[in-house]
Amino acid sequence: MKGKIAVVTGAGSGIGLAVARRLAAEGAEVLSVDLDISACAGTAVAADLGDAAGVDAVVRAVTDRYGAADVLVNNAAVAPYRDTFTDIDDAAWQRTWEVNVMSCVRLCRALIPLMAGRGGGSVVNIGSEAARHPKHYMLDYAVSKAALLSLTKGLAQEYGPRGVRVNTVAPGPTRTATMNAYLASVADRLGIDVSTAADHVVHELRRLPLGRMNEPEDVAEVVLFLASDRARQVTGSEYAVNAGSTASM
């Protein structure tokens, strides 16, 4: 990745931070984007990607500093938990759609043509196994991640001839802040500690064949592969990083 310019959104923590660090370790110049940039790796831009103005600020930062990007990792997302589908009101649906889908659409629309103009590049959209196995308590999130699969395949078809590859990485249970909040809710509901709740999720609720959740770094390794020239023949694909959870459902 030496000499490559990589833009990573949602890079302040969790998967995004792990991806930014991994790309930087392989020599990429990383532009990290998040609402809170205090922990970001590389050059950082504070932006709310839930509206067009936030995306425009990121695009300006990329073009002013680098001219274009070689890699775009669309990781920024919101994923709140609710009790029921009816708890998700219109405002929540709209916010999820704007952050999880439209930020990707807007960044791709601005940056992919620039990638193509300088010979190609790689886009990695961070999806979720929820796209194929939706849960009622975060249905807006699941729908948004399903939309990314279509976005990925459509862009791969259009821009493959111009050297831009577009793929999705779909993590399963991963120890991020969102997962930790979920585990805390499980622990509270069952009257157990968080560590026991994690074991319950892995072995009872999800029956993960590998017997453990992802760490963010596990996802970052697959993103690194897709971002690199080692994946030069891979586009329009969905890579599941889920400890085998799909196979167990």
Short mmCIF file of C-alpha atoms in Angstrom, two decimals:
data_model
loop_
_atom_site.label_atom_id
_atom_site.label_comp_id
_atom_site.label_asym_id
_atom_site.label_seq_id
_atom_site.Cartn_x
_atom_site.Cartn_y
_atom_site.Cartn_z
CA MET A 1 0.00 0.00 0.00
CA LYS A 2 3.01 2.29 -0.03
CA GLY A 3 2.20 5.56 -1.72
CA LYS A 4 -1.55 4.90 -1.80
CA ILE A 5 -4.03 7.47 -0.51
CA ALA A 6 -6.77 5.86 1.59
CA VAL A 7 -9.93 7.47 2.97
CA VAL A 8 -11.55 5.63 5.88
CA THR A 9 -14.85 6.81 7.36
CA GLY A 10 -16.01 6.00 10.87
CA ALA A 11 -12.32 5.74 11.70
CA GLY A 12 -12.46 6.97 15.30
CA SER A 13 -13.03 3.56 16.86
CA GLY A 14 -13.83 -0.09 16.23
CA ILE A 15 -13.51 -1.51 12.74
CA GLY A 16 -12.75 1.84 11.12
CA LEU A 17 -9.87 2.58 13.47
CA ALA A 18 -8.46 -0.92 12.98
CA VAL A 19 -8.68 -0.51 9.20
CA ALA A 20 -6.98 2.89 9.25
CA ARG A 21 -4.16 1.58 11.41
CA ARG A 22 -3.69 -1.50 9.23
CA LEU A 23 -3.57 0.48 6.01
CA ALA A 24 -1.11 2.94 7.55
CA ALA A 25 1.08 0.07 8.75
CA GLU A 26 1.30 -1.13 5.15
CA GLY A 27 2.46 2.29 3.96
CA ALA A 28 -0.75 4.03 2.91
CA GLU A 29 -1.35 7.71 3.59
CA VAL A 30 -4.62 7.59 5.53
CA LEU A 31 -7.26 10.28 5.80
CA SER A 32 -9.48 9.30 8.73
CA VAL A 33 -13.03 10.65 9.03
CA ASP A 34 -15.21 10.64 12.13
CA LEU A 35 -17.34 12.85 14.35
CA ASP A 36 -14.70 12.37 17.07
CA ILE A 37 -11.20 12.39 15.66
CA SER A 38 -9.32 12.25 18.97
CA ALA A 39 -8.28 8.62 18.45
CA CYS A 40 -7.97 8.64 14.67
CA ALA A 41 -4.89 7.38 12.86
CA GLY A 42 -3.15 9.52 10.24
CA THR A 43 -4.58 12.79 9.01
CA ALA A 44 -8.09 13.30 10.36
CA VAL A 45 -11.18 15.24 9.35
CA ALA A 46 -14.10 15.79 11.72
CA ALA A 47 -17.36 15.49 9.81
CA ASP A 48 -20.94 14.35 10.22
CA LEU A 49 -21.59 12.20 7.19
CA GLY A 50 -25.32 12.23 7.84
CA ASP A 51 -25.76 15.16 5.48
CA ALA A 52 -24.32 16.34 2.19
CA ALA A 53 -22.36 19.17 3.79
CA GLY A 54 -20.33 16.73 5.88
CA VAL A 55 -19.50 14.65 2.83
CA ASP A 56 -18.56 17.77 0.88
CA ALA A 57 -16.10 18.70 3.62
CA VAL A 58 -14.42 15.31 3.31
CA VAL A 59 -14.25 15.53 -0.47
CA ARG A 60 -12.66 18.98 -0.23
CA ALA A 61 -10.10 17.68 2.25
CA VAL A 62 -9.20 14.81 -0.09
CA THR A 63 -8.97 16.88 -3.25
CA ASP A 64 -7.17 19.84 -1.65
CA ARG A 65 -4.56 17.65 0.03
CA TYR A 66 -4.12 14.76 -2.40
CA GLY A 67 -6.06 15.50 -5.57
CA ALA A 68 -7.76 12.10 -5.42
CA ALA A 69 -7.81 8.87 -3.43
CA ASP A 70 -6.74 5.35 -4.34
CA VAL A 71 -8.80 3.62 -1.66
CA LEU A 72 -12.16 4.46 -0.09
CA VAL A 73 -13.42 2.47 2.90
CA ASN A 74 -17.04 3.33 3.68
CA ASN A 75 -17.37 2.27 7.30
CA ALA A 76 -19.32 5.07 9.01
CA ALA A 77 -22.67 3.84 10.30
CA VAL A 78 -25.24 4.14 13.04
CA ALA A 79 -26.73 1.00 14.57
CA PRO A 80 -28.98 1.71 17.57
CA TYR A 81 -30.95 -1.07 19.22
CA ARG A 82 -34.71 -0.86 19.86
CA ASP A 83 -37.24 -3.16 21.44
CA THR A 84 -39.56 -3.48 18.44
CA PHE A 85 -39.88 -2.48 14.79
CA THR A 86 -42.54 0.10 15.69
CA ASP A 87 -40.03 1.93 17.91
CA ILE A 88 -38.15 3.01 14.75
CA ASP A 89 -39.83 6.25 13.71
CA ASP A 90 -39.41 8.18 10.46
CA ALA A 91 -36.62 10.35 11.85
CA ALA A 92 -34.64 7.28 12.89
CA TRP A 93 -35.12 5.64 9.50
CA GLN A 94 -33.99 8.82 7.77
CA ARG A 95 -30.90 9.25 9.96
CA THR A 96 -29.85 5.64 9.41
CA TRP A 97 -30.36 5.94 5.67
CA GLU A 98 -28.41 9.19 5.41
CA VAL A 99 -25.41 7.95 7.40
CA ASN A 100 -25.28 4.31 6.34
CA VAL A 101 -26.25 4.62 2.68
CA MET A 102 -26.19 8.16 1.37
CA SER A 103 -22.75 8.92 2.80
CA CYS A 104 -21.45 5.99 0.73
CA VAL A 105 -23.39 7.12 -2.34
CA ARG A 106 -22.11 10.69 -2.06
CA LEU A 107 -18.50 9.76 -1.42
CA CYS A 108 -18.50 7.22 -4.24
CA ARG A 109 -20.09 9.73 -6.62
CA ALA A 110 -17.37 12.26 -5.84
CA LEU A 111 -14.28 10.07 -5.48
CA ILE A 112 -14.73 7.12 -7.84
CA PRO A 113 -14.51 9.23 -11.02
CA LEU A 114 -11.28 10.72 -9.66
CA MET A 115 -9.93 7.22 -9.03
CA ALA A 116 -10.85 6.22 -12.56
CA GLY A 117 -9.19 9.34 -13.91
CA ARG A 118 -5.84 8.30 -12.50
CA GLY A 119 -6.00 4.67 -13.52
CA GLY A 120 -8.13 2.93 -10.93
CA GLY A 121 -8.63 2.26 -7.26
CA SER A 122 -10.54 0.24 -4.70
CA VAL A 123 -13.73 0.89 -2.75
CA VAL A 124 -14.59 -1.31 0.22
CA ASN A 125 -18.05 -0.90 1.71
CA ILE A 126 -18.45 -2.23 5.23
CA GLY A 127 -21.72 -4.10 5.24
CA SER A 128 -23.04 -6.56 7.80
CA GLU A 129 -24.38 -10.06 8.06
CA ALA A 130 -27.58 -8.25 9.13
CA ALA A 131 -28.19 -7.53 5.43
CA ARG A 132 -28.93 -11.24 4.93
CA HIS A 133 -30.09 -12.09 8.46
CA PRO A 134 -32.05 -9.03 9.67
CA LYS A 135 -33.15 -8.59 13.26
CA HIS A 136 -36.34 -6.74 14.20
CA TYR A 137 -34.60 -4.65 16.87
CA MET A 138 -32.34 -2.95 14.30
CA LEU A 139 -34.26 -3.34 11.08
CA ASP A 140 -33.35 0.09 9.72
CA TYR A 141 -29.69 -0.88 10.03
CA ALA A 142 -30.26 -4.22 8.29
CA VAL A 143 -32.12 -2.57 5.41
CA SER A 144 -29.35 -0.01 4.98
CA LYS A 145 -26.72 -2.74 4.79
CA ALA A 146 -28.78 -4.66 2.23
CA ALA A 147 -28.80 -1.52 0.11
CA LEU A 148 -24.99 -1.46 0.17
CA LEU A 149 -24.89 -4.85 -1.53
CA SER A 150 -26.79 -3.45 -4.51
CA LEU A 151 -24.66 -0.31 -4.53
CA THR A 152 -21.51 -2.42 -4.54
CA LYS A 153 -22.56 -4.61 -7.45
CA GLY A 154 -23.87 -1.74 -9.56
CA LEU A 155 -20.72 0.35 -9.13
CA ALA A 156 -18.52 -2.67 -9.80
CA GLN A 157 -20.23 -3.17 -13.14
CA GLU A 158 -19.96 0.45 -14.22
CA TYR A 159 -16.45 1.23 -13.08
CA GLY A 160 -14.67 -2.10 -13.52
CA PRO A 161 -13.74 -1.21 -17.12
CA ARG A 162 -12.11 1.96 -15.76
CA GLY A 163 -10.01 0.11 -13.20
CA VAL A 164 -12.04 0.74 -10.03
CA ARG A 165 -12.94 -2.30 -7.95
CA VAL A 166 -15.87 -2.17 -5.50
CA ASN A 167 -16.47 -4.82 -2.86
CA THR A 168 -18.31 -5.35 0.42
CA VAL A 169 -16.99 -6.81 3.65
CA ALA A 170 -19.80 -8.16 5.83
CA PRO A 171 -18.74 -8.64 9.45
CA GLY A 172 -20.60 -10.83 11.89
CA PRO A 173 -20.47 -10.26 15.67
CA THR A 174 -17.50 -7.97 16.32
CA ARG A 175 -16.28 -6.51 19.61
CA THR A 176 -17.00 -2.86 18.92
CA ALA A 177 -18.72 -0.25 21.07
CA THR A 178 -22.03 -1.18 19.45
CA MET A 179 -21.55 -4.85 20.29
CA ASN A 180 -20.49 -4.01 23.83
CA ALA A 181 -23.71 -2.03 24.29
CA TYR A 182 -25.69 -5.02 23.06
CA LEU A 183 -23.84 -7.36 25.41
CA ALA A 184 -24.57 -5.01 28.30
CA SER A 185 -28.28 -5.17 27.44
CA VAL A 186 -28.15 -8.99 27.30
CA ALA A 187 -26.36 -9.09 30.62
CA ASP A 188 -28.93 -6.79 32.20
CA ARG A 189 -31.85 -8.78 30.82
CA LEU A 190 -30.47 -12.13 32.00
CA GLY A 191 -28.96 -10.92 35.27
CA ILE A 192 -25.42 -11.97 34.36
CA ASP A 193 -22.10 -10.20 33.84
CA VAL A 194 -20.95 -8.98 30.42
CA SER A 195 -18.31 -11.69 30.01
CA THR A 196 -20.91 -14.39 30.60
CA ALA A 197 -23.27 -12.58 28.24
CA ALA A 198 -20.59 -12.68 25.53
CA ASP A 199 -20.18 -16.44 26.03
CA HIS A 200 -23.97 -16.82 25.87
CA VAL A 201 -24.13 -14.96 22.56
CA VAL A 202 -21.24 -16.88 21.02
CA HIS A 203 -22.18 -20.39 22.15
CA GLU A 204 -25.94 -20.30 22.69
CA LEU A 205 -27.59 -17.54 20.67
CA ARG A 206 -25.28 -17.57 17.64
CA ARG A 207 -23.51 -20.92 17.96
CA LEU A 208 -20.45 -19.57 16.18
CA PRO A 209 -18.44 -22.51 14.80
CA LEU A 210 -15.12 -20.80 15.56
CA GLY A 211 -16.24 -20.18 19.15
CA ARG A 212 -15.34 -16.51 19.34
CA MET A 213 -16.45 -13.11 18.07
CA ASN A 214 -14.44 -11.04 15.64
CA GLU A 215 -12.00 -8.47 16.86
CA PRO A 216 -11.94 -5.33 14.68
CA GLU A 217 -8.50 -6.36 13.45
CA ASP A 218 -9.96 -9.55 11.94
CA VAL A 219 -12.16 -7.43 9.69
CA ALA A 220 -9.31 -5.03 8.92
CA GLU A 221 -7.19 -7.83 7.47
CA VAL A 222 -9.85 -8.64 4.87
CA VAL A 223 -10.32 -4.96 4.05
CA LEU A 224 -6.57 -4.65 3.53
CA PHE A 225 -6.63 -7.53 1.06
CA LEU A 226 -9.48 -6.02 -0.96
CA ALA A 227 -7.87 -2.58 -0.91
CA SER A 228 -4.59 -3.94 -2.21
CA ASP A 229 -3.47 -5.04 -5.65
CA ARG A 230 -3.47 -8.63 -4.40
CA ALA A 231 -7.23 -8.50 -5.00
CA ARG A 232 -6.87 -7.09 -8.50
CA GLN A 233 -9.35 -9.65 -9.92
CA VAL A 234 -11.95 -9.20 -7.16
CA THR A 235 -14.87 -6.84 -7.66
CA GLY A 236 -18.60 -6.88 -6.99
CA SER A 237 -18.01 -9.41 -4.21
CA GLU A 238 -19.18 -9.78 -0.62
CA TYR A 239 -16.69 -11.17 1.87
CA ALA A 240 -18.21 -12.52 5.09
CA VAL A 241 -16.07 -12.23 8.22
CA ASN A 242 -18.37 -13.83 10.75
CA ALA A 243 -16.77 -16.81 12.53
CA GLY A 244 -19.06 -19.06 10.52
CA SER A 245 -22.32 -17.60 11.83
CA THR A 246 -24.09 -17.72 8.47
CA ALA A 247 -23.39 -21.44 8.22
CA SER A 248 -24.89 -22.01 11.67
CA MET A 249 -28.23 -20.32 10.90
#
